[in-house]
Amino acid sequence: MKKKNNQLILALDLSLNLPAGCVAQVIDGEFKLVEIFHIDNKKGKYTTPEKLDRIAVKLKDIFQRYGNFDVVVREKGFSRFANTTQLLFRVVGVADLVAYQEGGIKSIEELPPTVVKSIVAGYSKADKLEVEEGVRQLLSEDQKGIKFYSDDESDAVAVALTYCIKKGLLK
């Protein structure tokens, strides 16, 4: 029987050009990073639909490999630029659709960036490096030296850790 605090988590830091995510597990109050991933849409000359498709394909692969997630959580996205916000909404829509179609996920948790920064780095205006340092402090000894492709990957791990801390899942 599955214990209540044991969870398989998919955490996402979404964008059009370099979305990232992580698969994490909590077993008996211990956080374990299972996989970190990203989709680098900056290297090719992809159109917006091609970028969205690449994101969908990667997320489908994650769902097919890991089965049923207990939760999908993402950082709330925003931009002061209307066009960027519209593009981000498209990415969020693709992620929501894949989560529903592949995993039956009907509700995705969202965390404001200021909450993630406050919990992981200690204050709401922390920069990307401070968030990564906070993530490393919260990881187990054998995972502290993990290599992140970008700050988007460390942000995805920060989202997973924040969710677990807020829900009281960790020892």
JSON list of N, CA and C in Angstrom, two decimals, residues 38-93:
[
{"chain": "A", "resi": 38, "resn": "HIS", "atom": "N", "xyz": [15.30, 19.07, -20.32]},
{"chain": "A", "resi": 38, "resn": "HIS", "atom": "CA", "xyz": [14.99, 20.35, -20.95]},
{"chain": "A", "resi": 38, "resn": "HIS", "atom": "C", "xyz": [14.74, 20.11, -22.43]},
{"chain": "A", "resi": 39, "resn": "ILE", "atom": "N", "xyz": [14.14, 21.07, -23.08]},
{"chain": "A", "resi": 39, "resn": "ILE", "atom": "CA", "xyz": [13.95, 21.05, -24.52]},
{"chain": "A", "resi": 39, "resn": "ILE", "atom": "C", "xyz": [14.59, 22.33, -25.04]},
{"chain": "A", "resi": 40, "resn": "ASP", "atom": "N", "xyz": [15.70, 22.18, -25.75]},
{"chain": "A", "resi": 40, "resn": "ASP", "atom": "CA", "xyz": [16.41, 23.37, -26.25]},
{"chain": "A", "resi": 40, "resn": "ASP", "atom": "C", "xyz": [15.86, 23.75, -27.61]},
{"chain": "A", "resi": 41, "resn": "ASN", "atom": "N", "xyz": [14.93, 24.70, -27.60]},
{"chain": "A", "resi": 41, "resn": "ASN", "atom": "CA", "xyz": [14.33, 25.19, -28.83]},
{"chain": "A", "resi": 41, "resn": "ASN", "atom": "C", "xyz": [15.07, 26.41, -29.39]},
{"chain": "A", "resi": 42, "resn": "LYS", "atom": "N", "xyz": [16.19, 26.76, -28.77]},
{"chain": "A", "resi": 42, "resn": "LYS", "atom": "CA", "xyz": [16.94, 27.94, -29.22]},
{"chain": "A", "resi": 42, "resn": "LYS", "atom": "C", "xyz": [17.94, 27.59, -30.32]},
{"chain": "A", "resi": 43, "resn": "LYS", "atom": "N", "xyz": [18.38, 26.34, -30.35]},
{"chain": "A", "resi": 43, "resn": "LYS", "atom": "CA", "xyz": [19.47, 25.97, -31.26]},
{"chain": "A", "resi": 43, "resn": "LYS", "atom": "C", "xyz": [19.05, 25.87, -32.72]},
{"chain": "A", "resi": 44, "resn": "GLY", "atom": "N", "xyz": [17.81, 25.48, -32.98]},
{"chain": "A", "resi": 44, "resn": "GLY", "atom": "CA", "xyz": [17.34, 25.36, -34.35]},
{"chain": "A", "resi": 44, "resn": "GLY", "atom": "C", "xyz": [16.52, 26.56, -34.75]},
{"chain": "A", "resi": 45, "resn": "LYS", "atom": "N", "xyz": [16.21, 26.65, -36.00]},
{"chain": "A", "resi": 45, "resn": "LYS", "atom": "CA", "xyz": [15.34, 27.73, -36.47]},
{"chain": "A", "resi": 45, "resn": "LYS", "atom": "C", "xyz": [13.92, 27.18, -36.54]},
{"chain": "A", "resi": 46, "resn": "TYR", "atom": "N", "xyz": [13.38, 26.90, -35.36]},
{"chain": "A", "resi": 46, "resn": "TYR", "atom": "CA", "xyz": [12.06, 26.30, -35.28]},
{"chain": "A", "resi": 46, "resn": "TYR", "atom": "C", "xyz": [10.98, 27.38, -35.28]},
{"chain": "A", "resi": 47, "resn": "THR", "atom": "N", "xyz": [9.87, 27.08, -35.92]},
{"chain": "A", "resi": 47, "resn": "THR", "atom": "CA", "xyz": [8.71, 27.96, -35.83]},
{"chain": "A", "resi": 47, "resn": "THR", "atom": "C", "xyz": [8.03, 27.71, -34.49]},
{"chain": "A", "resi": 48, "resn": "THR", "atom": "N", "xyz": [7.12, 28.58, -34.12]},
{"chain": "A", "resi": 48, "resn": "THR", "atom": "CA", "xyz": [6.40, 28.40, -32.86]},
{"chain": "A", "resi": 48, "resn": "THR", "atom": "C", "xyz": [5.68, 27.05, -32.82]},
{"chain": "A", "resi": 49, "resn": "PRO", "atom": "N", "xyz": [4.94, 26.65, -33.86]},
{"chain": "A", "resi": 49, "resn": "PRO", "atom": "CA", "xyz": [4.30, 25.33, -33.80]},
{"chain": "A", "resi": 49, "resn": "PRO", "atom": "C", "xyz": [5.30, 24.18, -33.66]},
{"chain": "A", "resi": 50, "resn": "GLU", "atom": "N", "xyz": [6.46, 24.29, -34.30]},
{"chain": "A", "resi": 50, "resn": "GLU", "atom": "CA", "xyz": [7.49, 23.26, -34.16]},
{"chain": "A", "resi": 50, "resn": "GLU", "atom": "C", "xyz": [8.02, 23.20, -32.72]},
{"chain": "A", "resi": 51, "resn": "LYS", "atom": "N", "xyz": [8.21, 24.36, -32.11]},
{"chain": "A", "resi": 51, "resn": "LYS", "atom": "CA", "xyz": [8.67, 24.40, -30.72]},
{"chain": "A", "resi": 51, "resn": "LYS", "atom": "C", "xyz": [7.63, 23.76, -29.80]},
{"chain": "A", "resi": 52, "resn": "LEU", "atom": "N", "xyz": [6.36, 24.10, -30.02]},
{"chain": "A", "resi": 52, "resn": "LEU", "atom": "CA", "xyz": [5.29, 23.52, -29.20]},
{"chain": "A", "resi": 52, "resn": "LEU", "atom": "C", "xyz": [5.23, 22.00, -29.37]},
{"chain": "A", "resi": 53, "resn": "ASP", "atom": "N", "xyz": [5.43, 21.55, -30.60]},
{"chain": "A", "resi": 53, "resn": "ASP", "atom": "CA", "xyz": [5.43, 20.11, -30.86]},
{"chain": "A", "resi": 53, "resn": "ASP", "atom": "C", "xyz": [6.60, 19.42, -30.15]},
{"chain": "A", "resi": 54, "resn": "ARG", "atom": "N", "xyz": [7.77, 20.02, -30.18]},
{"chain": "A", "resi": 54, "resn": "ARG", "atom": "CA", "xyz": [8.94, 19.45, -29.50]},
{"chain": "A", "resi": 54, "resn": "ARG", "atom": "C", "xyz": [8.68, 19.33, -27.99]},
{"chain": "A", "resi": 55, "resn": "ILE", "atom": "N", "xyz": [8.02, 20.32, -27.43]},
{"chain": "A", "resi": 55, "resn": "ILE", "atom": "CA", "xyz": [7.68, 20.29, -26.01]},
{"chain": "A", "resi": 55, "resn": "ILE", "atom": "C", "xyz": [6.69, 19.16, -25.74]},
{"chain": "A", "resi": 56, "resn": "ALA", "atom": "N", "xyz": [5.66, 19.06, -26.58]},
{"chain": "A", "resi": 56, "resn": "ALA", "atom": "CA", "xyz": [4.65, 18.01, -26.41]},
{"chain": "A", "resi": 56, "resn": "ALA", "atom": "C", "xyz": [5.27, 16.62, -26.52]},
{"chain": "A", "resi": 57, "resn": "VAL", "atom": "N", "xyz": [6.14, 16.42, -27.50]},
{"chain": "A", "resi": 57, "resn": "VAL", "atom": "CA", "xyz": [6.78, 15.11, -27.68]},
{"chain": "A", "resi": 57, "resn": "VAL", "atom": "C", "xyz": [7.59, 14.73, -26.45]},
{"chain": "A", "resi": 58, "resn": "LYS", "atom": "N", "xyz": [8.36, 15.67, -25.91]},
{"chain": "A", "resi": 58, "resn": "LYS", "atom": "CA", "xyz": [9.17, 15.38, -24.72]},
{"chain": "A", "resi": 58, "resn": "LYS", "atom": "C", "xyz": [8.28, 15.06, -23.52]},
{"chain": "A", "resi": 59, "resn": "LEU", "atom": "N", "xyz": [7.23, 15.84, -23.30]},
{"chain": "A", "resi": 59, "resn": "LEU", "atom": "CA", "xyz": [6.35, 15.58, -22.17]},
{"chain": "A", "resi": 59, "resn": "LEU", "atom": "C", "xyz": [5.63, 14.25, -22.31]},
{"chain": "A", "resi": 60, "resn": "LYS", "atom": "N", "xyz": [5.22, 13.89, -23.52]},
{"chain": "A", "resi": 60, "resn": "LYS", "atom": "CA", "xyz": [4.59, 12.58, -23.75]},
{"chain": "A", "resi": 60, "resn": "LYS", "atom": "C", "xyz": [5.57, 11.47, -23.39]},
{"chain": "A", "resi": 61, "resn": "ASP", "atom": "N", "xyz": [6.81, 11.63, -23.79]},
{"chain": "A", "resi": 61, "resn": "ASP", "atom": "CA", "xyz": [7.84, 10.64, -23.46]},
{"chain": "A", "resi": 61, "resn": "ASP", "atom": "C", "xyz": [7.99, 10.48, -21.95]},
{"chain": "A", "resi": 62, "resn": "ILE", "atom": "N", "xyz": [8.01, 11.59, -21.23]},
{"chain": "A", "resi": 62, "resn": "ILE", "atom": "CA", "xyz": [8.13, 11.55, -19.76]},
{"chain": "A", "resi": 62, "resn": "ILE", "atom": "C", "xyz": [6.95, 10.79, -19.16]},
{"chain": "A", "resi": 63, "resn": "PHE", "atom": "N", "xyz": [5.74, 11.11, -19.60]},
{"chain": "A", "resi": 63, "resn": "PHE", "atom": "CA", "xyz": [4.55, 10.42, -19.07]},
{"chain": "A", "resi": 63, "resn": "PHE", "atom": "C", "xyz": [4.58, 8.93, -19.42]},
{"chain": "A", "resi": 64, "resn": "GLN", "atom": "N", "xyz": [5.02, 8.59, -20.61]},
{"chain": "A", "resi": 64, "resn": "GLN", "atom": "CA", "xyz": [5.04, 7.19, -21.01]},
{"chain": "A", "resi": 64, "resn": "GLN", "atom": "C", "xyz": [6.09, 6.40, -20.23]},
{"chain": "A", "resi": 65, "resn": "ARG", "atom": "N", "xyz": [7.20, 7.03, -19.91]},
{"chain": "A", "resi": 65, "resn": "ARG", "atom": "CA", "xyz": [8.26, 6.32, -19.17]},
{"chain": "A", "resi": 65, "resn": "ARG", "atom": "C", "xyz": [7.98, 6.18, -17.69]},
{"chain": "A", "resi": 66, "resn": "TYR", "atom": "N", "xyz": [7.30, 7.16, -17.10]},
{"chain": "A", "resi": 66, "resn": "TYR", "atom": "CA", "xyz": [7.12, 7.14, -15.65]},
{"chain": "A", "resi": 66, "resn": "TYR", "atom": "C", "xyz": [5.72, 6.76, -15.19]},
{"chain": "A", "resi": 67, "resn": "GLY", "atom": "N", "xyz": [4.78, 6.69, -16.11]},
{"chain": "A", "resi": 67, "resn": "GLY", "atom": "CA", "xyz": [3.44, 6.27, -15.70]},
{"chain": "A", "resi": 67, "resn": "GLY", "atom": "C", "xyz": [2.69, 7.38, -15.00]},
{"chain": "A", "resi": 68, "resn": "ASN", "atom": "N", "xyz": [2.03, 7.03, -13.94]},
{"chain": "A", "resi": 68, "resn": "ASN", "atom": "CA", "xyz": [1.12, 7.96, -13.27]},
{"chain": "A", "resi": 68, "resn": "ASN", "atom": "C", "xyz": [1.82, 8.83, -12.24]},
{"chain": "A", "resi": 69, "resn": "PHE", "atom": "N", "xyz": [1.83, 10.11, -12.50]},
{"chain": "A", "resi": 69, "resn": "PHE", "atom": "CA", "xyz": [2.35, 11.06, -11.53]},
{"chain": "A", "resi": 69, "resn": "PHE", "atom": "C", "xyz": [1.27, 11.36, -10.50]},
{"chain": "A", "resi": 70, "resn": "ASP", "atom": "N", "xyz": [1.69, 11.53, -9.26]},
{"chain": "A", "resi": 70, "resn": "ASP", "atom": "CA", "xyz": [0.75, 11.94, -8.22]},
{"chain": "A", "resi": 70, "resn": "ASP", "atom": "C", "xyz": [0.39, 13.40, -8.37]},
{"chain": "A", "resi": 71, "resn": "VAL", "atom": "N", "xyz": [1.34, 14.18, -8.88]},
{"chain": "A", "resi": 71, "resn": "VAL", "atom": "CA", "xyz": [1.10, 15.61, -9.05]},
{"chain": "A", "resi": 71, "resn": "VAL", "atom": "C", "xyz": [1.99, 16.14, -10.17]},
{"chain": "A", "resi": 72, "resn": "VAL", "atom": "N", "xyz": [1.45, 17.12, -10.88]},
{"chain": "A", "resi": 72, "resn": "VAL", "atom": "CA", "xyz": [2.23, 17.92, -11.82]},
{"chain": "A", "resi": 72, "resn": "VAL", "atom": "C", "xyz": [2.17, 19.34, -11.26]},
{"chain": "A", "resi": 73, "resn": "VAL", "atom": "N", "xyz": [3.33, 19.94, -11.11]},
{"chain": "A", "resi": 73, "resn": "VAL", "atom": "CA", "xyz": [3.40, 21.28, -10.53]},
{"chain": "A", "resi": 73, "resn": "VAL", "atom": "C", "xyz": [4.30, 22.15, -11.41]},
{"chain": "A", "resi": 74, "resn": "ARG", "atom": "N", "xyz": [3.94, 23.41, -11.55]},
{"chain": "A", "resi": 74, "resn": "ARG", "atom": "CA", "xyz": [4.74, 24.31, -12.37]},
{"chain": "A", "resi": 74, "resn": "ARG", "atom": "C", "xyz": [4.82, 25.68, -11.69]},
{"chain": "A", "resi": 75, "resn": "GLU", "atom": "N", "xyz": [5.84, 26.39, -12.10]},
{"chain": "A", "resi": 75, "resn": "GLU", "atom": "CA", "xyz": [5.96, 27.77, -11.66]},
{"chain": "A", "resi": 75, "resn": "GLU", "atom": "C", "xyz": [5.02, 28.60, -12.52]},
{"chain": "A", "resi": 76, "resn": "LYS", "atom": "N", "xyz": [4.29, 29.50, -11.88]},
{"chain": "A", "resi": 76, "resn": "LYS", "atom": "CA", "xyz": [3.41, 30.41, -12.64]},
{"chain": "A", "resi": 76, "resn": "LYS", "atom": "C", "xyz": [4.28, 31.28, -13.52]},
{"chain": "A", "resi": 77, "resn": "GLY", "atom": "N", "xyz": [3.90, 31.37, -14.78]},
{"chain": "A", "resi": 77, "resn": "GLY", "atom": "CA", "xyz": [4.67, 32.17, -15.72]},
{"chain": "A", "resi": 77, "resn": "GLY", "atom": "C", "xyz": [4.04, 33.52, -15.93]},
{"chain": "A", "resi": 78, "resn": "PHE", "atom": "N", "xyz": [4.88, 34.46, -16.21]},
{"chain": "A", "resi": 78, "resn": "PHE", "atom": "CA", "xyz": [4.39, 35.81, -16.49]},
{"chain": "A", "resi": 78, "resn": "PHE", "atom": "C", "xyz": [5.47, 36.57, -17.25]},
{"chain": "A", "resi": 79, "resn": "SER", "atom": "N", "xyz": [5.06, 37.61, -17.88]},
{"chain": "A", "resi": 79, "resn": "SER", "atom": "CA", "xyz": [5.99, 38.52, -18.55]},
{"chain": "A", "resi": 79, "resn": "SER", "atom": "C", "xyz": [5.34, 39.88, -18.62]},
{"chain": "A", "resi": 80, "resn": "ARG", "atom": "N", "xyz": [6.15, 40.90, -18.58]},
{"chain": "A", "resi": 80, "resn": "ARG", "atom": "CA", "xyz": [5.58, 42.25, -18.72]},
{"chain": "A", "resi": 80, "resn": "ARG", "atom": "C", "xyz": [5.28, 42.57, -20.17]},
{"chain": "A", "resi": 81, "resn": "PHE", "atom": "N", "xyz": [5.68, 41.66, -21.08]},
{"chain": "A", "resi": 81, "resn": "PHE", "atom": "CA", "xyz": [5.44, 41.87, -22.50]},
{"chain": "A", "resi": 81, "resn": "PHE", "atom": "C", "xyz": [4.28, 40.99, -22.96]},
{"chain": "A", "resi": 82, "resn": "ALA", "atom": "N", "xyz": [3.28, 41.60, -23.57]},
{"chain": "A", "resi": 82, "resn": "ALA", "atom": "CA", "xyz": [2.06, 40.89, -23.96]},
{"chain": "A", "resi": 82, "resn": "ALA", "atom": "C", "xyz": [2.34, 39.72, -24.90]},
{"chain": "A", "resi": 83, "resn": "ASN", "atom": "N", "xyz": [3.19, 39.91, -25.90]},
{"chain": "A", "resi": 83, "resn": "ASN", "atom": "CA", "xyz": [3.46, 38.85, -26.85]},
{"chain": "A", "resi": 83, "resn": "ASN", "atom": "C", "xyz": [4.11, 37.64, -26.16]},
{"chain": "A", "resi": 84, "resn": "THR", "atom": "N", "xyz": [5.05, 37.89, -25.28]},
{"chain": "A", "resi": 84, "resn": "THR", "atom": "CA", "xyz": [5.71, 36.82, -24.54]},
{"chain": "A", "resi": 84, "resn": "THR", "atom": "C", "xyz": [4.71, 36.08, -23.67]},
{"chain": "A", "resi": 85, "resn": "THR", "atom": "N", "xyz": [3.82, 36.80, -23.03]},
{"chain": "A", "resi": 85, "resn": "THR", "atom": "CA", "xyz": [2.79, 36.18, -22.21]},
{"chain": "A", "resi": 85, "resn": "THR", "atom": "C", "xyz": [1.90, 35.28, -23.06]},
{"chain": "A", "resi": 86, "resn": "GLN", "atom": "N", "xyz": [1.51, 35.73, -24.23]},
{"chain": "A", "resi": 86, "resn": "GLN", "atom": "CA", "xyz": [0.68, 34.92, -25.12]},
{"chain": "A", "resi": 86, "resn": "GLN", "atom": "C", "xyz": [1.39, 33.63, -25.53]},
{"chain": "A", "resi": 87, "resn": "LEU", "atom": "N", "xyz": [2.67, 33.72, -25.84]},
{"chain": "A", "resi": 87, "resn": "LEU", "atom": "CA", "xyz": [3.44, 32.53, -26.19]},
{"chain": "A", "resi": 87, "resn": "LEU", "atom": "C", "xyz": [3.53, 31.57, -25.00]},
{"chain": "A", "resi": 88, "resn": "LEU", "atom": "N", "xyz": [3.73, 32.12, -23.82]},
{"chain": "A", "resi": 88, "resn": "LEU", "atom": "CA", "xyz": [3.79, 31.29, -22.63]},
{"chain": "A", "resi": 88, "resn": "LEU", "atom": "C", "xyz": [2.47, 30.57, -22.38]},
{"chain": "A", "resi": 89, "resn": "PHE", "atom": "N", "xyz": [1.36, 31.26, -22.62]},
{"chain": "A", "resi": 89, "resn": "PHE", "atom": "CA", "xyz": [0.04, 30.63, -22.48]},
{"chain": "A", "resi": 89, "resn": "PHE", "atom": "C", "xyz": [-0.09, 29.43, -23.41]},
{"chain": "A", "resi": 90, "resn": "ARG", "atom": "N", "xyz": [0.48, 29.53, -24.60]},
{"chain": "A", "resi": 90, "resn": "ARG", "atom": "CA", "xyz": [0.44, 28.40, -25.54]},
{"chain": "A", "resi": 90, "resn": "ARG", "atom": "C", "xyz": [1.21, 27.21, -24.98]},
{"chain": "A", "resi": 91, "resn": "VAL", "atom": "N", "xyz": [2.38, 27.47, -24.42]},
{"chain": "A", "resi": 91, "resn": "VAL", "atom": "CA", "xyz": [3.19, 26.40, -23.83]},
{"chain": "A", "resi": 91, "resn": "VAL", "atom": "C", "xyz": [2.45, 25.75, -22.67]},
{"chain": "A", "resi": 92, "resn": "VAL", "atom": "N", "xyz": [1.85, 26.56, -21.82]},
{"chain": "A", "resi": 92, "resn": "VAL", "atom": "CA", "xyz": [1.08, 26.05, -20.69]},
{"chain": "A", "resi": 92, "resn": "VAL", "atom": "C", "xyz": [-0.08, 25.18, -21.20]},
{"chain": "A", "resi": 93, "resn": "GLY", "atom": "N", "xyz": [-0.74, 25.63, -22.25]},
{"chain": "A", "resi": 93, "resn": "GLY", "atom": "CA", "xyz": [-1.84, 24.86, -22.82]},
{"chain": "A", "resi": 93, "resn": "GLY", "atom": "C", "xyz": [-1.38, 23.51, -23.33]}
]
